[in-house]
mmCIF file of C-alpha atoms in Angstrom:
data_model
loop_
_atom_site.group_PDB
_atom_site.id
_atom_site.type_symbol
_atom_site.label_atom_id
_atom_site.label_comp_id
_atom_site.label_asym_id
_atom_site.label_seq_id
_atom_site.Cartn_x
_atom_site.Cartn_y
_atom_site.Cartn_z
ATOM 1 C CA MET A 395 148.674 282.853 42.397
ATOM 2 C CA LYS A 396 148.545 281.653 46.026
ATOM 3 C CA ARG A 397 145.706 279.253 45.142
ATOM 4 C CA ILE A 398 147.695 277.771 42.244
ATOM 5 C CA LEU A 399 150.775 277.311 44.424
ATOM 6 C CA PHE A 400 148.739 275.712 47.239
ATOM 7 C CA ALA A 401 147.011 273.341 44.791
ATOM 8 C CA ALA A 402 150.324 272.366 43.204
ATOM 9 C CA LEU A 403 152.046 271.653 46.508
ATOM 10 C CA THR A 404 149.049 269.693 47.802
ATOM 11 C CA ALA A 405 148.944 267.612 44.639
ATOM 12 C CA ALA A 406 152.675 266.947 44.787
ATOM 13 C CA ALA A 407 152.410 265.715 48.364
ATOM 14 C CA LEU A 408 149.475 263.440 47.543
ATOM 15 C CA PHE A 409 151.088 261.888 44.484
ATOM 16 C CA SER A 410 154.799 261.803 45.414
ATOM 17 C CA ASP A 411 154.697 257.985 45.430
ATOM 18 C CA GLY A 412 152.100 257.841 42.652
ATOM 19 C CA ILE A 413 151.404 255.977 39.474
ATOM 20 C CA LEU A 414 154.668 256.665 37.665
ATOM 21 C CA GLN A 415 156.765 254.775 40.226
ATOM 22 C CA SER A 416 155.481 251.544 38.677
ATOM 23 C CA LEU A 417 156.299 252.522 35.100
ATOM 24 C CA ASN A 418 159.356 251.202 33.355
ATOM 25 C CA ALA A 419 161.606 254.250 32.917
ATOM 26 C CA GLN A 420 162.289 253.212 29.310
ATOM 27 C CA ASN A 421 158.606 252.993 28.367
ATOM 28 C CA MET A 422 157.568 256.064 26.389
ATOM 29 C CA GLU A 423 153.867 255.294 26.810
ATOM 30 C CA ILE A 424 152.570 257.450 29.607
ATOM 31 C CA PRO A 425 149.194 257.127 31.307
ATOM 32 C CA LYS A 426 146.592 259.800 30.688
ATOM 33 C CA LYS A 427 146.876 260.965 34.300
ATOM 34 C CA VAL A 428 149.840 260.686 36.691
ATOM 35 C CA SER A 429 148.960 263.497 39.083
ATOM 36 C CA PRO A 430 145.944 265.745 39.525
ATOM 37 C CA PHE A 431 147.206 267.700 36.496
ATOM 38 C CA PRO A 432 146.605 266.566 32.901
ATOM 39 C CA VAL A 433 149.553 265.185 30.919
ATOM 40 C CA GLY A 434 148.393 266.870 27.733
ATOM 41 C CA ASP A 435 149.684 266.254 24.243
ATOM 42 C CA LYS A 436 153.150 265.578 22.886
ATOM 43 C CA LEU A 437 154.913 268.840 22.222
ATOM 44 C CA PRO A 438 154.217 270.301 18.795
ATOM 45 C CA GLU A 439 157.157 270.530 16.388
ATOM 46 C CA GLN A 440 157.574 274.253 17.075
ATOM 47 C CA PHE A 441 158.647 273.346 20.642
ATOM 48 C CA SER A 442 159.846 269.715 20.439
ATOM 49 C CA LYS A 443 162.833 270.800 18.351
ATOM 50 C CA TYR A 444 164.133 272.487 21.521
ATOM 51 C CA PHE A 445 163.999 269.276 23.593
ATOM 52 C CA ILE A 446 166.157 266.152 23.815
ATOM 53 C CA GLY A 447 163.705 263.313 24.515
ATOM 54 C CA GLN A 448 159.926 263.332 24.706
ATOM 55 C CA ALA A 449 157.793 265.838 26.595
ATOM 56 C CA TRP A 450 154.070 266.568 26.857
ATOM 57 C CA LEU A 451 152.352 269.931 27.395
ATOM 58 C CA ALA A 452 149.023 270.663 29.085
ATOM 59 C CA PRO A 453 148.104 274.358 29.247
ATOM 60 C CA LEU A 454 146.148 274.919 32.467
ATOM 61 C CA THR A 455 145.059 278.473 31.699
ATOM 62 C CA ASP A 456 143.737 279.693 28.397
ATOM 63 C CA ASP A 457 142.134 282.961 29.388
ATOM 64 C CA LYS A 458 144.102 285.612 27.479
ATOM 65 C CA ARG A 459 143.182 288.159 30.145
ATOM 66 C CA LEU A 460 145.331 286.300 32.671
ATOM 67 C CA ASN A 461 148.775 287.754 32.875
ATOM 68 C CA ALA A 462 150.494 284.604 34.171
ATOM 69 C CA PRO A 463 150.053 281.580 31.854
ATOM 70 C CA VAL A 464 150.387 278.198 33.624
ATOM 71 C CA SER A 465 151.128 274.847 31.951
ATOM 72 C CA ASN A 466 151.917 271.355 33.187
ATOM 73 C CA VAL A 467 154.948 269.868 31.431
ATOM 74 C CA THR A 468 155.672 266.130 31.637
ATOM 75 C CA PHE A 469 159.180 264.893 30.754
ATOM 76 C CA SER A 470 160.137 261.293 30.014
ATOM 77 C CA PRO A 471 163.284 260.038 31.801
ATOM 78 C CA GLY A 472 166.356 261.822 30.434
ATOM 79 C CA CYS A 473 164.332 264.472 28.603
ATOM 80 C CA ARG A 474 165.504 268.048 28.923
ATOM 81 C CA ASN A 475 164.975 271.301 27.108
ATOM 82 C CA ASN A 476 167.632 273.455 25.496
ATOM 83 C CA TRP A 477 169.262 276.341 27.225
ATOM 84 C CA HIS A 478 166.913 279.304 26.965
ATOM 85 C CA ILE A 479 166.221 282.779 28.307
ATOM 86 C CA HIS A 480 162.957 284.407 29.368
ATOM 87 C CA HIS A 481 163.712 288.013 28.461
ATOM 88 C CA ALA A 482 161.901 290.918 30.109
ATOM 89 C CA GLN A 483 162.426 294.654 30.284
ATOM 90 C CA LYS A 484 160.589 294.746 33.616
ATOM 91 C CA GLY A 485 159.308 291.881 35.795
ATOM 92 C CA GLY A 486 159.171 288.517 34.003
ATOM 93 C CA GLY A 487 160.980 285.249 34.503
ATOM 94 C CA GLN A 488 159.599 281.781 35.191
ATOM 95 C CA MET A 489 158.544 279.742 38.209
ATOM 96 C CA LEU A 490 158.704 275.936 38.238
ATOM 97 C CA ILE A 491 156.644 273.891 40.695
ATOM 98 C CA CYS A 492 157.601 270.216 40.699
ATOM 99 C CA VAL A 493 154.463 268.071 41.018
ATOM 100 C CA TYR A 494 155.913 264.635 40.297
ATOM 101 C CA GLY A 495 159.201 262.760 40.040
ATOM 102 C CA ARG A 496 162.716 264.097 40.021
ATOM 103 C CA GLY A 497 164.300 266.597 37.695
ATOM 104 C CA TRP A 498 166.934 269.261 37.279
ATOM 105 C CA VAL A 499 167.119 272.989 36.687
ATOM 106 C CA GLN A 500 170.354 274.855 36.058
ATOM 107 C CA LEU A 501 171.086 278.555 35.778
ATOM 108 C CA GLU A 502 174.133 279.404 33.692
ATOM 109 C CA GLY A 503 177.292 279.562 35.799
ATOM 110 C CA GLU A 504 175.693 277.718 38.734
ATOM 111 C CA PRO A 505 175.531 274.013 39.653
ATOM 112 C CA ALA A 506 172.388 272.123 38.638
ATOM 113 C CA HIS A 507 169.666 272.036 41.299
ATOM 114 C CA GLU A 508 167.691 268.829 41.856
ATOM 115 C CA LEU A 509 163.909 269.305 41.904
ATOM 116 C CA LYS A 510 161.575 266.936 43.763
ATOM 117 C CA ALA A 511 157.805 266.946 44.219
ATOM 118 C CA GLY A 512 156.668 269.927 46.247
ATOM 119 C CA GLU A 513 159.663 272.130 45.467
ATOM 120 C CA VAL A 514 159.384 275.544 43.844
ATOM 121 C CA PHE A 515 162.213 277.127 41.847
ATOM 122 C CA ASN A 516 162.239 280.732 40.655
ATOM 123 C CA ILE A 517 164.111 281.540 37.446
ATOM 124 C CA PRO A 518 164.903 285.262 37.229
ATOM 125 C CA PRO A 519 164.317 287.106 33.954
ATOM 126 C CA ASN A 520 167.167 287.402 31.457
ATOM 127 C CA VAL A 521 169.035 284.384 32.895
ATOM 128 C CA LYS A 522 170.140 281.531 30.641
ATOM 129 C CA HIS A 523 168.922 278.170 32.028
ATOM 130 C CA TRP A 524 167.537 274.711 31.255
ATOM 131 C CA HIS A 525 165.343 272.145 33.036
ATOM 132 C CA GLY A 526 164.313 268.529 32.575
ATOM 133 C CA ALA A 527 163.952 265.044 34.016
ATOM 134 C CA ALA A 528 166.553 262.985 35.828
ATOM 135 C CA LYS A 529 167.900 260.044 33.807
ATOM 136 C CA ASP A 530 165.892 257.507 35.821
ATOM 137 C CA SER A 531 162.674 259.382 36.597
ATOM 138 C CA TRP A 532 159.615 260.802 34.940
ATOM 139 C CA PHE A 533 159.207 264.458 35.857
ATOM 140 C CA GLN A 534 156.276 266.860 35.922
ATOM 141 C CA HIS A 535 156.369 270.546 36.705
ATOM 142 C CA LEU A 536 153.982 273.426 36.513
ATOM 143 C CA SER A 537 155.512 276.250 34.537
ATOM 144 C CA LEU A 538 154.324 279.744 35.422
ATOM 145 C CA GLU A 539 155.327 282.676 33.282
ATOM 146 C CA VAL A 540 155.900 285.593 35.618
ATOM 147 C CA PRO A 541 154.136 288.712 34.302
ATOM 148 C CA GLY A 542 156.373 291.395 32.906
ATOM 149 C CA GLU A 543 156.844 294.052 30.270
ATOM 150 C CA GLY A 544 158.641 293.454 26.980
ATOM 151 C CA THR A 545 158.753 289.673 27.538
ATOM 152 C CA SER A 546 159.985 287.130 25.003
ATOM 153 C CA ASN A 547 161.625 283.706 24.996
ATOM 154 C CA GLU A 548 164.904 282.898 23.278
ATOM 155 C CA TRP A 549 165.766 279.252 22.608
ATOM 156 C CA LEU A 550 169.477 278.455 22.493
ATOM 157 C CA GLU A 551 171.778 275.427 22.132
ATOM 158 C CA PRO A 552 170.983 271.940 23.506
ATOM 159 C CA VAL A 553 172.323 270.849 26.889
ATOM 160 C CA THR A 554 175.156 268.541 25.885
ATOM 161 C CA ASP A 555 175.364 264.918 26.977
ATOM 162 C CA GLU A 556 178.698 265.830 28.590
ATOM 163 C CA VAL A 557 176.962 268.323 30.917
ATOM 164 C CA TYR A 558 173.847 266.206 31.514
ATOM 165 C CA ASP A 559 175.672 262.890 32.080
ATOM 166 C CA LYS A 560 177.598 264.384 35.027
ATOM 167 C CA LEU A 561 174.341 264.654 37.009
ATOM 168 C CA PRO A 562 173.468 261.788 39.390
#
């Protein structure tokens, strides 16, 4: 886990003024590589229905023996996922490591927190939350599922434009 975190923070520092700065924020075509991490494929329907806007997913671990799956998620400007909960009876939760751009994460009942390259945000288990890109920035984060017992994900309602549009 320490190696993954070190690699992510190093990559974020190296690419904080990277390729995406030159992209038109309205252009949905994204280069194959914007940081050391792969962009991946557009989200499959089973997940894209829980997002407003376009996102791409690149699983970084596929070894089923690993207890902490890691994926790189790339969000187009303005893209965000629905409110959701990472349930766990013991342990669990999610860690986000921002590797490019600017985005937001919000825990229910708290103000939204701005995420920039190099920042790490821990989402406790059983807490309703959402995350996504700022309106004017592409956004990439590594998503780490924290190991736990009795874990499951519950997708909920979309983040409304009223809530999202209040963010700078």
